[in-house]
mmCIF file of C-alpha atoms and ligand atoms in Angstrom:
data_model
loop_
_atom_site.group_PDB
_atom_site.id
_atom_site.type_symbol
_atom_site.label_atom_id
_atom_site.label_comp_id
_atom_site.label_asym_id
_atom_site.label_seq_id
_atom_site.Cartn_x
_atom_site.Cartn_y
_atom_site.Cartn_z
ATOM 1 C CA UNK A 1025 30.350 -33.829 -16.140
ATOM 2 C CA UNK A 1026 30.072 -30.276 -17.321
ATOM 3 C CA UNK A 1027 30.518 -27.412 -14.855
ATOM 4 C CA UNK A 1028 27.005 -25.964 -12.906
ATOM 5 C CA UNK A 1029 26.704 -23.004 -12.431
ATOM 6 C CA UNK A 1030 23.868 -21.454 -10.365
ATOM 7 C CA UNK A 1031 22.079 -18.003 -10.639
ATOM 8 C CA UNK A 1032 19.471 -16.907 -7.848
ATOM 9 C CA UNK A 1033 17.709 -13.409 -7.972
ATOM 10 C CA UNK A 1034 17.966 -11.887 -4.065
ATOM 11 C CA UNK A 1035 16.170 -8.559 -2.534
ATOM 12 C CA UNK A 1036 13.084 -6.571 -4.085
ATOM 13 C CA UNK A 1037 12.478 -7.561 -7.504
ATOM 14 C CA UNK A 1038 13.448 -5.269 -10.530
ATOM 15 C CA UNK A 1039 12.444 -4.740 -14.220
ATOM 16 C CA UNK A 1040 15.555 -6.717 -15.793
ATOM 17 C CA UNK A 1041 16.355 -9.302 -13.948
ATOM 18 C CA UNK A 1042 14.921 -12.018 -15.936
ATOM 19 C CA UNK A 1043 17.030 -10.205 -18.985
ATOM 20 C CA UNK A 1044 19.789 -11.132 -16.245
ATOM 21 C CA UNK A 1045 18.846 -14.698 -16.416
ATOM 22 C CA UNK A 1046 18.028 -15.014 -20.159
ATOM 23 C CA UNK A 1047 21.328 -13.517 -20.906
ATOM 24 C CA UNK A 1048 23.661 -16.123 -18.463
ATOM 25 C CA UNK A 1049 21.229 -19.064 -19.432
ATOM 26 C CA UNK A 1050 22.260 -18.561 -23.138
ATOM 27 C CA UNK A 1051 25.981 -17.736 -22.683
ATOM 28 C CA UNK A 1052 26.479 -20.478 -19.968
ATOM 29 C CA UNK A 1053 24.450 -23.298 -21.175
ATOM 30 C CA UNK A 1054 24.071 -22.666 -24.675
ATOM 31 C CA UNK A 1055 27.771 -21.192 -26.112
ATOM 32 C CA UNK A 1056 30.040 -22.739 -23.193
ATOM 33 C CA UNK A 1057 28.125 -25.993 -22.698
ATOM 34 C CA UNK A 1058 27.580 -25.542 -18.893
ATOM 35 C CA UNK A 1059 24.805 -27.014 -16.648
ATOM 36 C CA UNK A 1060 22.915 -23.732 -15.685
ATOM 37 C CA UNK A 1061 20.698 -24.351 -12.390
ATOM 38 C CA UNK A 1062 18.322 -21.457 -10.905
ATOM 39 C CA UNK A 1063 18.047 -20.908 -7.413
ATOM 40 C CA UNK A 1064 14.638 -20.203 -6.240
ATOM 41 C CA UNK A 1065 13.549 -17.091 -4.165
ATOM 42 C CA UNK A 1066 17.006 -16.226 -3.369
ATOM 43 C CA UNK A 1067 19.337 -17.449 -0.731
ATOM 44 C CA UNK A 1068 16.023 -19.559 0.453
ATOM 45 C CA UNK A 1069 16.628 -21.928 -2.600
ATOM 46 C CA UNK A 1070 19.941 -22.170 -1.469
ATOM 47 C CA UNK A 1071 18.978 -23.294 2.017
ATOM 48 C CA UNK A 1072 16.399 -25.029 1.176
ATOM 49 C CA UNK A 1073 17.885 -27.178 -2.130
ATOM 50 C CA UNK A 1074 14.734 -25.377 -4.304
ATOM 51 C CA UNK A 1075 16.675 -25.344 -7.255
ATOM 52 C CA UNK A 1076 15.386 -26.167 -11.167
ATOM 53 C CA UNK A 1077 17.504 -26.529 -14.290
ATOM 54 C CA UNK A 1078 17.412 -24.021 -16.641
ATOM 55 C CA UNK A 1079 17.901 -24.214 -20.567
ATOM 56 C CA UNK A 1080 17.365 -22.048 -23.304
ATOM 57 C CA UNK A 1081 14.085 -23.034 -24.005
ATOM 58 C CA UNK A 1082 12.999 -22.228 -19.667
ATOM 59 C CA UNK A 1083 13.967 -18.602 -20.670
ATOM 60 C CA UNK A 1084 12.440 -17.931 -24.300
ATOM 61 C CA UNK A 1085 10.050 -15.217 -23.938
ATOM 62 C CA UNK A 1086 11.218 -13.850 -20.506
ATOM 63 C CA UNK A 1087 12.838 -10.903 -21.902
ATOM 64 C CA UNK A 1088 10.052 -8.214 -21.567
ATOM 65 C CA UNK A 1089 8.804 -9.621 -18.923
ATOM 66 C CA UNK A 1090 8.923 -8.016 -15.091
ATOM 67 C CA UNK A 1091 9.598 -9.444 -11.934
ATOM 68 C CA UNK A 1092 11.985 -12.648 -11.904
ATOM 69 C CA UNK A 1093 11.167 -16.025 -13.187
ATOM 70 C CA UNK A 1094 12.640 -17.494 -9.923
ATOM 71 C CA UNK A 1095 11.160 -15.709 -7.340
ATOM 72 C CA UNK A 1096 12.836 -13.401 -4.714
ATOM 73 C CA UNK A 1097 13.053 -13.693 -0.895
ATOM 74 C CA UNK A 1098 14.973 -11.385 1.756
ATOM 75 C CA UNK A 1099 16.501 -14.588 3.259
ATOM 76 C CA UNK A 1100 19.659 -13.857 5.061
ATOM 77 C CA UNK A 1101 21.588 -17.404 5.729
ATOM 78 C CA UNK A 1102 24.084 -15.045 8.225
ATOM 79 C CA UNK A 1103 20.937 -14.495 10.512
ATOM 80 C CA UNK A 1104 19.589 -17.740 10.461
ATOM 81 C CA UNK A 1105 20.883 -20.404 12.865
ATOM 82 C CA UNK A 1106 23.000 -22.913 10.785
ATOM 83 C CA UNK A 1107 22.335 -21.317 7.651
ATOM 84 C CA UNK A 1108 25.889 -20.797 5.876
ATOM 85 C CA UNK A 1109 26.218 -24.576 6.952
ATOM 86 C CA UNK A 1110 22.543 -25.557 4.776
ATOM 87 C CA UNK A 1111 23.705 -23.460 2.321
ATOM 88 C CA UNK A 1112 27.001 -24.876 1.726
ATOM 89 C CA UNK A 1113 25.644 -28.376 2.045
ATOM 90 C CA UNK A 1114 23.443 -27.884 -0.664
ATOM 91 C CA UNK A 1115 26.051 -26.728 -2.622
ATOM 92 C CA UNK A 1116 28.393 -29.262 -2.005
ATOM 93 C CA UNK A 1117 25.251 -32.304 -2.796
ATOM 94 C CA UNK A 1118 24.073 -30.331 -6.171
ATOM 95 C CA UNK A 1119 27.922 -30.384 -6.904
ATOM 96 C CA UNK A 1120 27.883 -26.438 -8.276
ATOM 97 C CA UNK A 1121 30.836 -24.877 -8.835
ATOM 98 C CA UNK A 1122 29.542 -21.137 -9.251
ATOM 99 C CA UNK A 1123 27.105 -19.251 -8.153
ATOM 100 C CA UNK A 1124 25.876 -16.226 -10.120
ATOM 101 C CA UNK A 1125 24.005 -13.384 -7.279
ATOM 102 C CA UNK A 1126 21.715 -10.699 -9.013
ATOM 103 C CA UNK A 1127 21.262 -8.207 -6.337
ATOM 104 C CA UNK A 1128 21.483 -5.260 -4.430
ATOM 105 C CA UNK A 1129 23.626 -4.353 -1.167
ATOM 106 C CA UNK A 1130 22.098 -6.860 0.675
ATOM 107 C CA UNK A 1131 22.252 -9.832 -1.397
ATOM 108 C CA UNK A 1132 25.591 -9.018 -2.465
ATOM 109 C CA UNK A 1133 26.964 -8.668 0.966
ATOM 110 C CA UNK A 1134 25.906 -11.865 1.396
ATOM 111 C CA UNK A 1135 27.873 -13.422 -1.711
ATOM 112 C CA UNK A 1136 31.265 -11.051 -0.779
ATOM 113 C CA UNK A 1137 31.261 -12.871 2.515
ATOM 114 C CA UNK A 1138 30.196 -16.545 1.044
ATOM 115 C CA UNK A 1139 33.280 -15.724 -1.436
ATOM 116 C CA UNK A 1140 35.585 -14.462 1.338
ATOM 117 C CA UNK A 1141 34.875 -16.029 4.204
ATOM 118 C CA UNK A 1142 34.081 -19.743 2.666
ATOM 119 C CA UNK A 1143 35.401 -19.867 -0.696
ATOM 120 C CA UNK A 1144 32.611 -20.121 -2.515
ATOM 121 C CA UNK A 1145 33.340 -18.960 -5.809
ATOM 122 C CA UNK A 1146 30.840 -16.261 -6.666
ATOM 123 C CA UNK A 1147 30.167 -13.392 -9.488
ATOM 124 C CA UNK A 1148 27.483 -10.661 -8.718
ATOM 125 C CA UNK A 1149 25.205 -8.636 -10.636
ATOM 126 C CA UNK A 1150 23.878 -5.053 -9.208
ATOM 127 C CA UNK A 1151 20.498 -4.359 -9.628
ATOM 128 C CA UNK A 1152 18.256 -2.001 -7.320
ATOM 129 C CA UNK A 1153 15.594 0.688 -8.703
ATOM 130 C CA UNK A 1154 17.499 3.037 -5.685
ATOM 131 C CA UNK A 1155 20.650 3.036 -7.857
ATOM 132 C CA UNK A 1156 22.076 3.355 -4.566
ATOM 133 C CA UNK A 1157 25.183 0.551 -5.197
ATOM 134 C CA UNK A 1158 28.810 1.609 -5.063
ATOM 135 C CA UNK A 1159 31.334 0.470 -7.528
ATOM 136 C CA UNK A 1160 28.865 0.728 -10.630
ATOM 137 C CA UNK A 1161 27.711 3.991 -12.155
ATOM 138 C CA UNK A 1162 23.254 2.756 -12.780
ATOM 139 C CA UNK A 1163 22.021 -0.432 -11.468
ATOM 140 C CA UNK A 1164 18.951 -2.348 -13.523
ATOM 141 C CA UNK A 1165 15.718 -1.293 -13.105
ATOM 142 C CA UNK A 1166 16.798 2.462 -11.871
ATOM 143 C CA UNK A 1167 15.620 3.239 -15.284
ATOM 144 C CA UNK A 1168 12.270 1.617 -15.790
ATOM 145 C CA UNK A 1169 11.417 3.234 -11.914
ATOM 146 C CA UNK A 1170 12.468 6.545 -12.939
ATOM 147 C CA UNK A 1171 10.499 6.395 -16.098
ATOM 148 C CA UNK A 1172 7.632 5.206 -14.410
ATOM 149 C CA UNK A 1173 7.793 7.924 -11.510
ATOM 150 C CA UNK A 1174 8.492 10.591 -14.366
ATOM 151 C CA UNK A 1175 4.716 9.640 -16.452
ATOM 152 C CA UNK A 1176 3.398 9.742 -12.786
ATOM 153 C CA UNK A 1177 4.607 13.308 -12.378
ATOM 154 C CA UNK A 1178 3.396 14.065 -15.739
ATOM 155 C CA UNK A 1179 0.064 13.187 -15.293
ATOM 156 C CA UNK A 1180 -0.469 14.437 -11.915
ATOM 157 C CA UNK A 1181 0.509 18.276 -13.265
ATOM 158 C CA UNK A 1182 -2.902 18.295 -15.047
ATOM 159 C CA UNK A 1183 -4.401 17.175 -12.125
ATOM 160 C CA UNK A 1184 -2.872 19.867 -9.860
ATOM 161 C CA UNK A 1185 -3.151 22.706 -12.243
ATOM 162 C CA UNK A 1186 -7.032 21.602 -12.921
ATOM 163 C CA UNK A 1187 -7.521 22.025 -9.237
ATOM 164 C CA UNK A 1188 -4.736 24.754 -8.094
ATOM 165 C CA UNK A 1189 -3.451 21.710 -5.676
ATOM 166 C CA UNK A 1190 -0.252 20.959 -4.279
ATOM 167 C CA UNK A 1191 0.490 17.679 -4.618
ATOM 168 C CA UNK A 1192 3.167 15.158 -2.948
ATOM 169 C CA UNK A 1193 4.701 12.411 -4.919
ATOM 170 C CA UNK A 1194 6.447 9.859 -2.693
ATOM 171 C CA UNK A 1195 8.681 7.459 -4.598
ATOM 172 C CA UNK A 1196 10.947 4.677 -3.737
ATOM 173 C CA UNK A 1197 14.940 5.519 -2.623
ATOM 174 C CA UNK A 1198 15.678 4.025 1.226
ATOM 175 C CA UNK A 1199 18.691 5.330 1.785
ATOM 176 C CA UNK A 1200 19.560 7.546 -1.442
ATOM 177 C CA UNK A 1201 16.964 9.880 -3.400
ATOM 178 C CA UNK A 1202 17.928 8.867 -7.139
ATOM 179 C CA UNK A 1203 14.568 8.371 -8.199
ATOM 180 C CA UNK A 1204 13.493 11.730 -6.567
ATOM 181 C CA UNK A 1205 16.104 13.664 -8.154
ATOM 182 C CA UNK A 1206 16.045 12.060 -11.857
ATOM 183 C CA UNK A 1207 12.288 11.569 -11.968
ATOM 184 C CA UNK A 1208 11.931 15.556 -10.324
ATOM 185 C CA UNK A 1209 14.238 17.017 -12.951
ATOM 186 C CA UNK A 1210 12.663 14.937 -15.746
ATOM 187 C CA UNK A 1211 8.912 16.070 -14.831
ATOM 188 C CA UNK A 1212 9.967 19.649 -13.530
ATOM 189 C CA UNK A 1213 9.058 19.160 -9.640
ATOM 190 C CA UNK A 1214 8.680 22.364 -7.829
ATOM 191 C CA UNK A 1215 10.369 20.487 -4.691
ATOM 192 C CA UNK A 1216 12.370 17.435 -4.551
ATOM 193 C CA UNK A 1217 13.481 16.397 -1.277
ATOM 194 C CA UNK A 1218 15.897 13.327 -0.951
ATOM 195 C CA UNK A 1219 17.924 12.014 1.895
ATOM 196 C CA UNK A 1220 20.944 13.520 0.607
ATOM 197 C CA UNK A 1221 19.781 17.353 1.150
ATOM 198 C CA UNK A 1222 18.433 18.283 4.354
ATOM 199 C CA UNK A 1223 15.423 20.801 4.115
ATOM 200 C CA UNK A 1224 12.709 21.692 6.278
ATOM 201 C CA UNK A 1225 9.152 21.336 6.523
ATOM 202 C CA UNK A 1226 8.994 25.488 6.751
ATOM 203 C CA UNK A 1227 11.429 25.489 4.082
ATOM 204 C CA UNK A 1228 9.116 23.320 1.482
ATOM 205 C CA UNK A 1229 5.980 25.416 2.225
ATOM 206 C CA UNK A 1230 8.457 28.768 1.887
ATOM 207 C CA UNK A 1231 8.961 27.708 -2.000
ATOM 208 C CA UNK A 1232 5.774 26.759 -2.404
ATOM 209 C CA UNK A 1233 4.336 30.301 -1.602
ATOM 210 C CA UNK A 1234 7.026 31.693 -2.986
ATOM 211 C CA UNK A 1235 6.010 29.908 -6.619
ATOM 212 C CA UNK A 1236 2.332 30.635 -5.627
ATOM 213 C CA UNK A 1237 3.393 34.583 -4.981
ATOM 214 C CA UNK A 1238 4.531 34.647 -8.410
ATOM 215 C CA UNK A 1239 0.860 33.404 -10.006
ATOM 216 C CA UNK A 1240 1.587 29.749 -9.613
ATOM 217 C CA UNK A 1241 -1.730 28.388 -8.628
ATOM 218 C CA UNK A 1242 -0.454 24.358 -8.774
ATOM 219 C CA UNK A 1243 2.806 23.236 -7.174
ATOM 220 C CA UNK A 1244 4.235 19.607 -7.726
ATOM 221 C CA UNK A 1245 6.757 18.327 -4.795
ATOM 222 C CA UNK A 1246 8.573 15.173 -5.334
ATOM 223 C CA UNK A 1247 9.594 13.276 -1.729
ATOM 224 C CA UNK A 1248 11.883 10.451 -1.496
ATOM 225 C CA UNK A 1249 10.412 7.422 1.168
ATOM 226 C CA UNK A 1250 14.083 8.000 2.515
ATOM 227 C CA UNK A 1251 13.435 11.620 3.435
ATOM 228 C CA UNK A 1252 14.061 12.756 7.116
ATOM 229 C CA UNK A 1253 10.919 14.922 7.606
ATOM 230 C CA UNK A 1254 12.181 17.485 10.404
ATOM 231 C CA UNK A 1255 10.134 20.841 11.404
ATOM 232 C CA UNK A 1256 13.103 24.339 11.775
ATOM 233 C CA UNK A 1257 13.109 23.130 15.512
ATOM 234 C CA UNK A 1258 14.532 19.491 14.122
ATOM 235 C CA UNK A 1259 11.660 17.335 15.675
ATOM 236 C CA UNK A 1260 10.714 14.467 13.131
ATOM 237 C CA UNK A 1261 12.651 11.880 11.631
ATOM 238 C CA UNK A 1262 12.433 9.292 9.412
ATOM 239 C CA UNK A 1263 8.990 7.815 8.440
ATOM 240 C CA UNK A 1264 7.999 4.063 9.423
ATOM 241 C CA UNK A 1265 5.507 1.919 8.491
ATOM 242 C CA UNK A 1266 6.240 -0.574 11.512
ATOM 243 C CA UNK A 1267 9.068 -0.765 13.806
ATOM 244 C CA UNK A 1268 9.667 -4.501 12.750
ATOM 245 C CA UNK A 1269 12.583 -5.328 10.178
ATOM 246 C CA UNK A 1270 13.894 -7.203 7.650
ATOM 247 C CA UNK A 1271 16.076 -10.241 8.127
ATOM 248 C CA UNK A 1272 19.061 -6.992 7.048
ATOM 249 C CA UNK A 1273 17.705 -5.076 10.077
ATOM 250 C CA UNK A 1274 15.573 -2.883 7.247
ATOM 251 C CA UNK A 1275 12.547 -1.096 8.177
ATOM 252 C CA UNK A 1276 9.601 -0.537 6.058
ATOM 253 C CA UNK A 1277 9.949 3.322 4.881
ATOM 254 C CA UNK A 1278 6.809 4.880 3.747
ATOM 255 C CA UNK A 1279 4.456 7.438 4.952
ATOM 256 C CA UNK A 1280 6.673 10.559 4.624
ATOM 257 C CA UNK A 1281 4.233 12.109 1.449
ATOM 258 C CA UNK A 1282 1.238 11.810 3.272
ATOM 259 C CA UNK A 1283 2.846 13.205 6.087
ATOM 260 C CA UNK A 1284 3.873 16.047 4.591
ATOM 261 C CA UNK A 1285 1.079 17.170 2.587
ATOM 262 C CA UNK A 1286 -0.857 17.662 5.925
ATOM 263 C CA UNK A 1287 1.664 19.581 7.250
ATOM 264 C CA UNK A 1288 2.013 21.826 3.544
ATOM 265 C CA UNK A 1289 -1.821 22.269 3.987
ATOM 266 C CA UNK A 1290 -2.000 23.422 7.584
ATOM 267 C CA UNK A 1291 0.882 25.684 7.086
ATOM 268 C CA UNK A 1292 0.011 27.278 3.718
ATOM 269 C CA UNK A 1293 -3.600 26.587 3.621
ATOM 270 C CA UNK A 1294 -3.019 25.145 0.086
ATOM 271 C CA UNK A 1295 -5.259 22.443 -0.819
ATOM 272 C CA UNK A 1296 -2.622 19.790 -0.853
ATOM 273 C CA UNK A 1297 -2.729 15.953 -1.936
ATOM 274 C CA UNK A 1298 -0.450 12.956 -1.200
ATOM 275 C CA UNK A 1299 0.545 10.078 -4.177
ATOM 276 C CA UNK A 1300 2.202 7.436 -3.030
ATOM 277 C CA UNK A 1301 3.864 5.166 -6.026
ATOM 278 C CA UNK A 1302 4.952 1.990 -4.636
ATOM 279 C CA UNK A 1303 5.705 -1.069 -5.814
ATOM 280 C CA UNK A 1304 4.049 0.502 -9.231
ATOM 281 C CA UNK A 1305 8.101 1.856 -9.345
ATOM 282 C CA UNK A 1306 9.377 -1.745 -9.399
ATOM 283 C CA UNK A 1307 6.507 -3.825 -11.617
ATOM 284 C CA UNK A 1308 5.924 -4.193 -15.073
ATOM 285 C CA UNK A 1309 8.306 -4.556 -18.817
ATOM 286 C CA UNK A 1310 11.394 -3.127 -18.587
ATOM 287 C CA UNK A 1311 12.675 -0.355 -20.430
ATOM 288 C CA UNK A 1312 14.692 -0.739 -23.241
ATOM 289 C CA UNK A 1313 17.648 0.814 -21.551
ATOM 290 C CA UNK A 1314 17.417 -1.399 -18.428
ATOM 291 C CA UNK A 1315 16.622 -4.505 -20.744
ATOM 292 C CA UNK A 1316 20.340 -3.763 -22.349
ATOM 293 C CA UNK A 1317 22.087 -3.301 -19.590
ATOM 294 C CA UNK A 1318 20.594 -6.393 -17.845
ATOM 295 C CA UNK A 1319 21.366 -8.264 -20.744
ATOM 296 C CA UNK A 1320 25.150 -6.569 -20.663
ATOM 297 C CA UNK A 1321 25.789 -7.594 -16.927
ATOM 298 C CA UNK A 1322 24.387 -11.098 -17.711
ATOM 299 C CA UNK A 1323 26.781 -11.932 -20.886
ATOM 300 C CA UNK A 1324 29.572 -10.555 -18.754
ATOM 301 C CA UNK A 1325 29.020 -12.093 -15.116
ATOM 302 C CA UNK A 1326 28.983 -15.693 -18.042
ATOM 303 C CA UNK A 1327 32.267 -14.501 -18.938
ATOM 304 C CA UNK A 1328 33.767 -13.829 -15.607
ATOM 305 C CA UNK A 1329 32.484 -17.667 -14.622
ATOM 306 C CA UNK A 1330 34.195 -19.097 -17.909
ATOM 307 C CA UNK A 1331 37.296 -17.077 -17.026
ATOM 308 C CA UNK A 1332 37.213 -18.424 -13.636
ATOM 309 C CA UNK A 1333 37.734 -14.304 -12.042
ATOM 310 C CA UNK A 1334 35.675 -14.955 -8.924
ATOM 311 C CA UNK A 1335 34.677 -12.363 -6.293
ATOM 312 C CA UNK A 1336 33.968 -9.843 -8.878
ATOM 313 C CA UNK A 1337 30.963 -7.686 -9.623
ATOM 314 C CA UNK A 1338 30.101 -7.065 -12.861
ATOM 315 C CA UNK A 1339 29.541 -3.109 -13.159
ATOM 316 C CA UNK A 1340 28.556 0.213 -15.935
ATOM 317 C CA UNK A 1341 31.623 2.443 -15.739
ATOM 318 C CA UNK A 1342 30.455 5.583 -18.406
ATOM 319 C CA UNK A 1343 29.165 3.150 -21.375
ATOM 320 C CA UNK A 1344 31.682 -0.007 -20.497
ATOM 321 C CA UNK A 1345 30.686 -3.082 -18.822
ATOM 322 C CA UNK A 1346 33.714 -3.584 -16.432
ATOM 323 C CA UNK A 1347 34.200 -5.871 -13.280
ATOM 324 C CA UNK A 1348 34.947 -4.712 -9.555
ATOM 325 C CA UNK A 1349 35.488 -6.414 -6.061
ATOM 326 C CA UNK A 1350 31.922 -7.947 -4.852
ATOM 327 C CA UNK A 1351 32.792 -5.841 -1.417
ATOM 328 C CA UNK A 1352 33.163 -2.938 -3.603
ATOM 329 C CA UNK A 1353 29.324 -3.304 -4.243
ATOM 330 C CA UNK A 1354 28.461 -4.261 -0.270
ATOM 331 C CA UNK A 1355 30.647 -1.401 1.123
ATOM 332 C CA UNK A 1356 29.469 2.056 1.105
ATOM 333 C CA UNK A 1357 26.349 3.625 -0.754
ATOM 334 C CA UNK A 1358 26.308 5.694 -3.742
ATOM 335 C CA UNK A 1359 24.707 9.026 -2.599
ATOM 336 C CA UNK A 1360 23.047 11.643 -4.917
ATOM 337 C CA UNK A 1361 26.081 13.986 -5.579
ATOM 338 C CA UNK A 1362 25.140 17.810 -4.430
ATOM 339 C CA UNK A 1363 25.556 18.981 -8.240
ATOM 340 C CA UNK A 1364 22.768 16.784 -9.435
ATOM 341 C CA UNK A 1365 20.135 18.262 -6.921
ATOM 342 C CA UNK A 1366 21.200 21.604 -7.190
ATOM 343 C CA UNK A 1367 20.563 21.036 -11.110
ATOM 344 C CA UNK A 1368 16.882 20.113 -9.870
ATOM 345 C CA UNK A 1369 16.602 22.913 -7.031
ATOM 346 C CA UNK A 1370 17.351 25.319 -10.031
ATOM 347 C CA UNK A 1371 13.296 25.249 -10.635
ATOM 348 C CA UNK A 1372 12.454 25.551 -6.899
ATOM 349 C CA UNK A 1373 10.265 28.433 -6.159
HETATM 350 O O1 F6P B 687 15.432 -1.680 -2.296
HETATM 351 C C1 F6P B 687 14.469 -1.466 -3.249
HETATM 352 C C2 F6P B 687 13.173 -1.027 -2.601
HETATM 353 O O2 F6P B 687 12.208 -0.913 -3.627
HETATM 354 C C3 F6P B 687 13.265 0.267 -1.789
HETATM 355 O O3 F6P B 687 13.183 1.411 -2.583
HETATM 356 C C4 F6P B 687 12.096 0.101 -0.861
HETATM 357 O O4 F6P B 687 12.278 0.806 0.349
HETATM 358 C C5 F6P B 687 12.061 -1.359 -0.587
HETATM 359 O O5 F6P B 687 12.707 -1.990 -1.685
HETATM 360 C C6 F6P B 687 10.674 -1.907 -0.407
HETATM 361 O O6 F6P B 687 10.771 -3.229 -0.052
HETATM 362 P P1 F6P B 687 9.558 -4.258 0.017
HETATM 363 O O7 F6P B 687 9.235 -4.676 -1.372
HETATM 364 O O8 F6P B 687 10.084 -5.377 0.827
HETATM 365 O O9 F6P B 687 8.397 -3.544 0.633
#
């Protein structure tokens, strides 16, 4: 019988991951003869033996298209009772021999430790709009998200200058502000505020009236979800949407832009507006960038299963696809490097 090999999409969806899928299907089942299989809604499918077979003809047609064919969960089998044991049973009964994890820190964490810890032989594949993943220079999907935010941006200048508004974008970026800082440099925010960069609430509304001083009657400020929003006396904090978490301890971010443009208003007495982006970031065609690059990581992750190099990550270094350690992915975050903001906070003001 020929080999199976397994691929499961894990995490918040991206634009690219069914490139991902496309990509493997062909190379695995098509030019190496393997039996591909696709796990549905993540580790769930795994848990829960929801698995269907996938051939080239399942895939035709997927390449544009957003979201992932298989669903996506936030299942974590190390949190639920017995789960590494359902999971490994269902391996062991379907009789795969690799799994393939398209993910981000979470879902990859999740395959280092299956690959360490139980010897399940596993490749992953980073994706995350946040771009947030260690060991690869851009995830998937960053791409299409900072396009997205960047036409966003575009279109709510108009609106801002029609009006002499300020107004807040908040985008997507838990725990790093790529998409701030890209999408802020790209549509020439007045403010971006990430994670990364600690500025005040005083501090915002000082450049703002500083722009405004110098005949600026519009101001655009760019906020990542991620941002701690702290007054000069350091009360404030990160911005919930409910205490309750994920099953990775998560919280839902969110909240922060709204926040803040009361605050910019009281304090300035600018008219002031919040836009909050979403899961508009995260939906729709990928670009053609991301749709390469998916399609890159998902010929290579084939060719790390044919070579049999398990516990690898497949990963961008400059313009080469290359392969790292799957804890290299799970360890630390990649953080917005101070030269890249500075670059944006040339325009503050
Ligand atoms: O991790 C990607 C991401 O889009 C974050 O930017 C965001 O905080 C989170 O997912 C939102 O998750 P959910 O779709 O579960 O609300």
């Amino acid at each position: 019988m020929s080999k199976q090999v397994a691929i499961l999409t894990g995490g918040g969806d991206c634009p690219g991951l069914n490139a991902v899928i496309r990509a493997a299907t062909w190379k695995l089942a098509h030019e190496y003869g393997y039996q591909v299989l696709g796990v549905r809604e993540g580790w769930r499918g795994l848990l829960e033996d929801d698995i269907v077979e996938l051939d080239i003809g399942s895939v035709s047609g997927i390449l544009p298209v957003g979201g992932t064919i298989l669903r996506t969960s936030r299942t974590n089998p190390f949190s639920e009772e017995g789960g590494v044991e359902r999971l490994l049973e269902t391996v062991e009964s379907r009789g795969i021999d690799a799994v393939v994890a398209v993910g981000g820190d979470d879902t990859l964490g999740v395959a280092a430790r299956l690959y360490e810890e139980h010897g399940l032989d596993m490749i992953g594949v980073p994706k995350t709009i946040d771009n947030d993943l260690s060991g690869t220079d851009y995830t998937f999907g960053f791409d299409t998200a900072v396009q997205i935010a960047t036409e966003a941006i575009d279109r709510l200048h108009s609106t801002a200058e029609s009006h002499n508004r300020v107004i807040v974008v908040e985008v997507m970026g838990r725990h790093a502000g790529w998409i701030a800082v890209m999408s802020g440099i790209a549509g020439g925010a007045d403010v971006v505020l990430i994670p990364e960069q600690e500025l005040t609430i005083e501090d915002t509304c000082e450049i703002i009236r500083k722009r405004h001083a110098r005949g600026k009657d519009f101001s655009i400020v760019v906020v990542s979800e991620g941002f701690e929003l702290k007054s000069a006396e350091g009360d404030g904090g990160l911005v919930v949407q409910s205490e309750e978490v994920d099953a990775f301890g998560h919280a839902r971010l969110g909240g922060v832009g709204n926040l803040l443009s009361r605050e910019i208003e009281r304090r300035t007495g600018f008219e002031t507006r919040a836009t909050v982006l979403g899961h508009v970031q995260r939906g729709g065609t990928p670009t053609a960038r991301d749709r390469v690059l998916a399609t890159r990581y998902g010929i290579r992750a084939s060719e790390l299963v044919h070579e049999g190099r398990f516990g690898r990550m497949v990963a961008l270094a400059g313009d080469e696809i290359v392969d790292v350690p799957l804890a290299e992915a799970a360890g630390e975050l990649k953080r917005v490097p101070p030269e890249l903001w500075r670059i944006a906070e040339t325009f503050f003001g």
